[in-house]
PDB file of C-alpha atoms in Angstrom:
ATOM      1  CA  UNK A   1     167.715 -53.202 141.202  1.00 80.00           C
ATOM      2  CA  UNK A   2     165.029 -55.380 142.948  1.00 79.00           C
ATOM      3  CA  UNK A   3     165.426 -58.617 144.431  1.00 81.00           C
ATOM      4  CA  UNK A   4     162.669 -60.978 144.978  1.00 80.00           C
ATOM      5  CA  UNK A   5     163.336 -63.854 147.389  1.00 77.00           C
ATOM      6  CA  UNK A   6     160.755 -66.695 147.013  1.00 76.00           C
ATOM      7  CA  UNK A   7     162.161 -69.200 149.465  1.00 69.00           C
ATOM      8  CA  UNK A   8     159.802 -68.661 152.317  1.00 67.00           C
ATOM      9  CA  UNK A   9     157.013 -71.041 153.346  1.00 72.00           C
ATOM     10  CA  UNK A  10     153.916 -70.283 155.103  1.00 77.00           C
ATOM     11  CA  UNK A  11     151.198 -72.786 155.802  1.00 82.00           C
ATOM     12  CA  UNK A  12     153.011 -75.380 153.644  1.00 78.00           C
ATOM     13  CA  UNK A  13     153.031 -72.979 150.622  1.00 82.00           C
ATOM     14  CA  UNK A  14     155.838 -70.827 148.946  1.00 82.00           C
ATOM     15  CA  UNK A  15     155.707 -67.269 149.712  1.00 78.00           C
ATOM     16  CA  UNK A  16     157.720 -64.144 148.662  1.00 81.00           C
ATOM     17  CA  UNK A  17     160.185 -63.728 151.631  1.00 77.00           C
ATOM     18  CA  UNK A  18     161.363 -60.353 150.688  1.00 79.00           C
ATOM     19  CA  UNK A  19     160.589 -57.899 147.533  1.00 82.00           C
ATOM     20  CA  UNK A  20     162.619 -54.737 147.458  1.00 83.00           C
ATOM     21  CA  UNK A  21     165.985 -53.185 146.600  1.00 83.00           C
ATOM     22  CA  UNK A  22     169.452 -55.085 147.137  1.00 84.00           C
ATOM     23  CA  UNK A  23     171.241 -53.495 149.887  1.00 80.00           C
ATOM     24  CA  UNK A  24     174.916 -54.498 148.892  1.00 89.00           C
ATOM     25  CA  UNK A  25     175.123 -52.112 145.832  1.00 93.00           C
ATOM     26  CA  UNK A  26     177.910 -49.848 145.372  1.00 95.00           C
ATOM     27  CA  UNK A  27     178.435 -47.181 143.015  1.00 96.00           C
ATOM     28  CA  UNK A  28     182.160 -46.363 142.801  1.00 97.00           C
ATOM     29  CA  UNK A  29     182.938 -42.798 142.949  1.00 97.00           C
ATOM     30  CA  UNK A  30     186.345 -42.911 141.568  1.00 96.00           C
ATOM     31  CA  UNK A  31     185.466 -45.180 138.726  1.00 96.00           C
ATOM     32  CA  UNK A  32     182.292 -43.304 137.687  1.00 96.00           C
ATOM     33  CA  UNK A  33     179.663 -45.437 136.059  1.00 97.00           C
ATOM     34  CA  UNK A  34     181.011 -48.876 137.772  1.00 97.00           C
ATOM     35  CA  UNK A  35     178.503 -50.446 139.855  1.00 97.00           C
ATOM     36  CA  UNK A  36     178.459 -53.923 141.769  1.00 97.00           C
ATOM     37  CA  UNK A  37     175.476 -55.558 143.454  1.00 95.00           C
ATOM     38  CA  UNK A  38     176.057 -58.696 145.284  1.00 96.00           C
ATOM     39  CA  UNK A  39     172.327 -59.870 145.215  1.00 94.00           C
ATOM     40  CA  UNK A  40     172.868 -63.242 146.846  1.00 93.00           C
ATOM     41  CA  UNK A  41     175.551 -65.491 148.562  1.00 94.00           C
ATOM     42  CA  UNK A  42     174.960 -69.124 149.820  1.00 92.00           C
ATOM     43  CA  UNK A  43     176.707 -71.611 151.814  1.00 86.00           C
ATOM     44  CA  UNK A  44     178.506 -74.692 150.381  1.00 88.00           C
ATOM     45  CA  UNK A  45     175.199 -76.626 151.822  1.00 84.00           C
ATOM     46  CA  UNK A  46     172.359 -74.204 152.220  1.00 82.00           C
ATOM     47  CA  UNK A  47     169.582 -74.804 154.320  1.00 76.00           C
ATOM     48  CA  UNK A  48     165.999 -74.783 152.858  1.00 75.00           C
ATOM     49  CA  UNK A  49     163.579 -73.219 153.448  1.00 66.00           C
ATOM     50  CA  UNK A  50     165.596 -70.048 153.855  1.00 68.00           C
ATOM     51  CA  UNK A  51     165.651 -68.691 157.277  1.00 73.00           C
ATOM     52  CA  UNK A  52     164.878 -65.062 156.195  1.00 73.00           C
ATOM     53  CA  UNK A  53     168.329 -63.645 157.156  1.00 80.00           C
ATOM     54  CA  UNK A  54     169.829 -61.490 154.295  1.00 85.00           C
ATOM     55  CA  UNK A  55     173.100 -63.205 153.311  1.00 87.00           C
ATOM     56  CA  UNK A  56     174.419 -60.157 151.758  1.00 89.00           C
ATOM     57  CA  UNK A  57     173.723 -57.724 154.470  1.00 88.00           C
ATOM     58  CA  UNK A  58     177.569 -57.971 155.881  1.00 88.00           C
ATOM     59  CA  UNK A  59     180.127 -59.785 153.701  1.00 89.00           C
ATOM     60  CA  UNK A  60     183.636 -60.561 154.514  1.00 93.00           C
ATOM     61  CA  UNK A  61     184.291 -61.850 151.101  1.00 95.00           C
ATOM     62  CA  UNK A  62     182.709 -61.752 147.623  1.00 94.00           C
ATOM     63  CA  UNK A  63     184.529 -65.085 146.710  1.00 96.00           C
ATOM     64  CA  UNK A  64     182.615 -68.057 147.901  1.00 96.00           C
ATOM     65  CA  UNK A  65     183.892 -70.842 150.127  1.00 94.00           C
ATOM     66  CA  UNK A  66     184.522 -74.173 148.192  1.00 95.00           C
ATOM     67  CA  UNK A  67     181.102 -75.276 146.858  1.00 95.00           C
ATOM     68  CA  UNK A  68     179.418 -71.912 148.024  1.00 95.00           C
ATOM     69  CA  UNK A  69     178.157 -69.317 145.479  1.00 96.00           C
ATOM     70  CA  UNK A  70     177.302 -65.970 144.765  1.00 96.00           C
ATOM     71  CA  UNK A  71     175.427 -63.632 142.374  1.00 97.00           C
ATOM     72  CA  UNK A  72     177.101 -60.732 141.242  1.00 97.00           C
ATOM     73  CA  UNK A  73     175.892 -58.176 138.855  1.00 97.00           C
ATOM     74  CA  UNK A  74     178.470 -55.643 137.451  1.00 98.00           C
ATOM     75  CA  UNK A  75     177.906 -52.401 135.401  1.00 98.00           C
ATOM     76  CA  UNK A  76     181.277 -51.701 133.525  1.00 98.00           C
ATOM     77  CA  UNK A  77     181.579 -48.087 132.264  1.00 98.00           C
ATOM     78  CA  UNK A  78     183.667 -47.717 129.316  1.00 98.00           C
ATOM     79  CA  UNK A  79     187.313 -48.130 129.190  1.00 96.00           C
ATOM     80  CA  UNK A  80     187.908 -44.472 128.620  1.00 96.00           C
ATOM     81  CA  UNK A  81     186.641 -43.481 132.198  1.00 96.00           C
ATOM     82  CA  UNK A  82     189.977 -45.236 133.367  1.00 93.00           C
ATOM     83  CA  UNK A  83     191.997 -43.599 130.736  1.00 92.00           C
ATOM     84  CA  UNK A  84     190.839 -40.064 131.624  1.00 94.00           C
ATOM     85  CA  UNK A  85     193.626 -37.617 132.854  1.00 95.00           C
ATOM     86  CA  UNK A  86     191.958 -37.232 136.089  1.00 94.00           C
ATOM     87  CA  UNK A  87     191.554 -40.866 136.928  1.00 94.00           C
ATOM     88  CA  UNK A  88     193.056 -41.636 140.308  1.00 95.00           C
ATOM     89  CA  UNK A  89     193.925 -45.413 140.241  1.00 92.00           C
ATOM     90  CA  UNK A  90     194.791 -45.396 143.688  1.00 93.00           C
ATOM     91  CA  UNK A  91     191.485 -44.140 144.980  1.00 96.00           C
ATOM     92  CA  UNK A  92     189.934 -46.566 142.619  1.00 95.00           C
ATOM     93  CA  UNK A  93     191.989 -49.546 144.067  1.00 93.00           C
ATOM     94  CA  UNK A  94     190.904 -48.184 147.577  1.00 95.00           C
ATOM     95  CA  UNK A  95     187.302 -48.289 146.702  1.00 95.00           C
ATOM     96  CA  UNK A  96     187.726 -51.796 145.270  1.00 95.00           C
ATOM     97  CA  UNK A  97     189.220 -53.285 148.509  1.00 95.00           C
ATOM     98  CA  UNK A  98     186.399 -51.691 150.510  1.00 95.00           C
ATOM     99  CA  UNK A  99     183.438 -52.650 148.229  1.00 95.00           C
ATOM    100  CA  UNK A 100     184.764 -55.902 147.090  1.00 96.00           C
ATOM    101  CA  UNK A 101     186.583 -57.946 149.865  1.00 96.00           C
ATOM    102  CA  UNK A 102     188.021 -60.967 148.850  1.00 95.00           C
ATOM    103  CA  UNK A 103     187.941 -60.295 145.167  1.00 95.00           C
ATOM    104  CA  UNK A 104     189.816 -57.044 145.202  1.00 96.00           C
ATOM    105  CA  UNK A 105     192.813 -59.077 146.482  1.00 96.00           C
ATOM    106  CA  UNK A 106     192.787 -61.349 143.369  1.00 96.00           C
ATOM    107  CA  UNK A 107     193.489 -58.546 141.077  1.00 95.00           C
ATOM    108  CA  UNK A 108     197.207 -58.044 139.964  1.00 94.00           C
ATOM    109  CA  UNK A 109     198.758 -55.073 141.648  1.00 90.00           C
ATOM    110  CA  UNK A 110     199.704 -53.290 138.179  1.00 90.00           C
ATOM    111  CA  UNK A 111     196.124 -51.808 137.734  1.00 86.00           C
ATOM    112  CA  UNK A 112     195.780 -54.208 134.663  1.00 90.00           C
ATOM    113  CA  UNK A 113     192.516 -55.610 135.908  1.00 92.00           C
ATOM    114  CA  UNK A 114     193.760 -59.128 135.450  1.00 95.00           C
ATOM    115  CA  UNK A 115     192.676 -61.504 137.797  1.00 96.00           C
ATOM    116  CA  UNK A 116     191.941 -64.923 139.116  1.00 96.00           C
ATOM    117  CA  UNK A 117     189.620 -66.475 141.660  1.00 96.00           C
ATOM    118  CA  UNK A 118     189.324 -70.197 142.953  1.00 96.00           C
ATOM    119  CA  UNK A 119     185.789 -70.295 141.308  1.00 97.00           C
ATOM    120  CA  UNK A 120     184.106 -71.577 138.424  1.00 97.00           C
ATOM    121  CA  UNK A 121     182.103 -68.576 137.083  1.00 98.00           C
ATOM    122  CA  UNK A 122     178.991 -68.415 134.893  1.00 98.00           C
ATOM    123  CA  UNK A 123     179.294 -64.758 133.192  1.00 98.00           C
ATOM    124  CA  UNK A 124     176.190 -63.777 131.277  1.00 98.00           C
ATOM    125  CA  UNK A 125     176.255 -60.556 129.407  1.00 98.00           C
ATOM    126  CA  UNK A 126     173.038 -58.785 129.969  1.00 98.00           C
ATOM    127  CA  UNK A 127     173.285 -55.376 128.105  1.00 98.00           C
ATOM    128  CA  UNK A 128     175.901 -53.980 126.005  1.00 98.00           C
ATOM    129  CA  UNK A 129     179.437 -55.187 125.077  1.00 98.00           C
ATOM    130  CA  UNK A 130     182.520 -56.615 126.979  1.00 98.00           C
ATOM    131  CA  UNK A 131     185.716 -57.895 125.596  1.00 98.00           C
ATOM    132  CA  UNK A 132     187.363 -60.938 127.600  1.00 98.00           C
ATOM    133  CA  UNK A 133     190.866 -60.522 127.870  1.00 98.00           C
ATOM    134  CA  UNK A 134     193.025 -63.728 128.591  1.00 96.00           C
ATOM    135  CA  UNK A 135     196.516 -63.660 130.199  1.00 91.00           C
ATOM    136  CA  UNK A 136     198.024 -64.309 126.574  1.00 94.00           C
ATOM    137  CA  UNK A 137     196.442 -61.081 125.095  1.00 93.00           C
ATOM    138  CA  UNK A 138     193.601 -62.829 123.451  1.00 96.00           C
ATOM    139  CA  UNK A 139     190.444 -60.776 123.209  1.00 97.00           C
ATOM    140  CA  UNK A 140     187.042 -62.112 122.749  1.00 97.00           C
ATOM    141  CA  UNK A 141     184.123 -59.796 121.885  1.00 98.00           C
ATOM    142  CA  UNK A 142     181.006 -60.580 123.831  1.00 98.00           C
ATOM    143  CA  UNK A 143     177.395 -59.094 123.316  1.00 98.00           C
ATOM    144  CA  UNK A 144     174.214 -59.364 125.243  1.00 98.00           C
ATOM    145  CA  UNK A 145     173.212 -62.952 125.641  1.00 98.00           C
ATOM    146  CA  UNK A 146     176.777 -64.434 125.455  1.00 98.00           C
ATOM    147  CA  UNK A 147     177.805 -66.628 128.154  1.00 98.00           C
ATOM    148  CA  UNK A 148     181.426 -67.116 129.552  1.00 98.00           C
ATOM    149  CA  UNK A 149     182.261 -70.033 131.776  1.00 97.00           C
ATOM    150  CA  UNK A 150     185.705 -69.296 133.593  1.00 96.00           C
ATOM    151  CA  UNK A 151     187.251 -72.151 135.247  1.00 95.00           C
ATOM    152  CA  UNK A 152     189.813 -70.398 137.533  1.00 95.00           C
ATOM    153  CA  UNK A 153     191.452 -68.774 134.688  1.00 95.00           C
ATOM    154  CA  UNK A 154     193.317 -65.291 134.828  1.00 96.00           C
ATOM    155  CA  UNK A 155     191.438 -62.751 132.845  1.00 97.00           C
ATOM    156  CA  UNK A 156     190.287 -59.241 132.620  1.00 97.00           C
ATOM    157  CA  UNK A 157     186.997 -57.498 131.518  1.00 98.00           C
ATOM    158  CA  UNK A 158     187.363 -54.669 128.826  1.00 97.00           C
ATOM    159  CA  UNK A 159     184.606 -52.261 127.736  1.00 98.00           C
ATOM    160  CA  UNK A 160     185.959 -50.917 124.552  1.00 97.00           C
ATOM    161  CA  UNK A 161     182.508 -49.437 123.418  1.00 98.00           C
ATOM    162  CA  UNK A 162     181.195 -45.914 124.392  1.00 97.00           C
ATOM    163  CA  UNK A 163     178.308 -47.064 126.672  1.00 98.00           C
ATOM    164  CA  UNK A 164     178.105 -49.083 129.885  1.00 98.00           C
ATOM    165  CA  UNK A 165     177.757 -52.695 129.947  1.00 98.00           C
ATOM    166  CA  UNK A 166     176.389 -55.095 132.353  1.00 98.00           C
ATOM    167  CA  UNK A 167     177.142 -58.459 133.290  1.00 98.00           C
ATOM    168  CA  UNK A 168     175.539 -61.220 135.805  1.00 98.00           C
ATOM    169  CA  UNK A 169     178.071 -63.455 137.432  1.00 98.00           C
ATOM    170  CA  UNK A 170     177.536 -66.739 139.247  1.00 98.00           C
ATOM    171  CA  UNK A 171     180.483 -67.846 141.342  1.00 98.00           C
ATOM    172  CA  UNK A 172     180.934 -71.183 142.717  1.00 97.00           C
ATOM    173  CA  UNK A 173     183.799 -71.580 144.983  1.00 97.00           C
ATOM    174  CA  UNK A 174     186.359 -74.416 144.126  1.00 96.00           C
ATOM    175  CA  UNK A 175     189.147 -76.175 146.069  1.00 90.00           C
ATOM    176  CA  UNK A 176     192.542 -74.914 145.410  1.00 77.00           C
TER     177      UNK A 176
END
């Protein structure tokens, strides 16, 4: 994935500050096909123009502070990957803790994928199909172009299809 940052100014005119691959991308070994990319993270009150530092070079939490934001691109493999006989849930959980700090801790410990964050999320299905599962068991089938607005609610993402699905998620930190 290429990320173009057009927030620099040179001689009073906008300029491309950065044009290259996103460094904070993780392909999970223990969940084949699962990939997360933290493309950007902003403080509650970003300073403009941007100073050129990469806000995702080192991250202590994928969940933004109140009024902060982040953009995460997630590729979900089919659920059948997690149903395979050789799937190691403990190893997958360890990878989540390492690659998704702050977010991994929001997941229910039972391995269900259910989670809740103190964020308002704008989720956009870019490719494939996903199913949004709510804590009462309700399922909503989503296709490319569909948008989900999460308001700090408990939910899980399911990929019941036979091919990967990609979602862009903008998380905005909320007060608890």
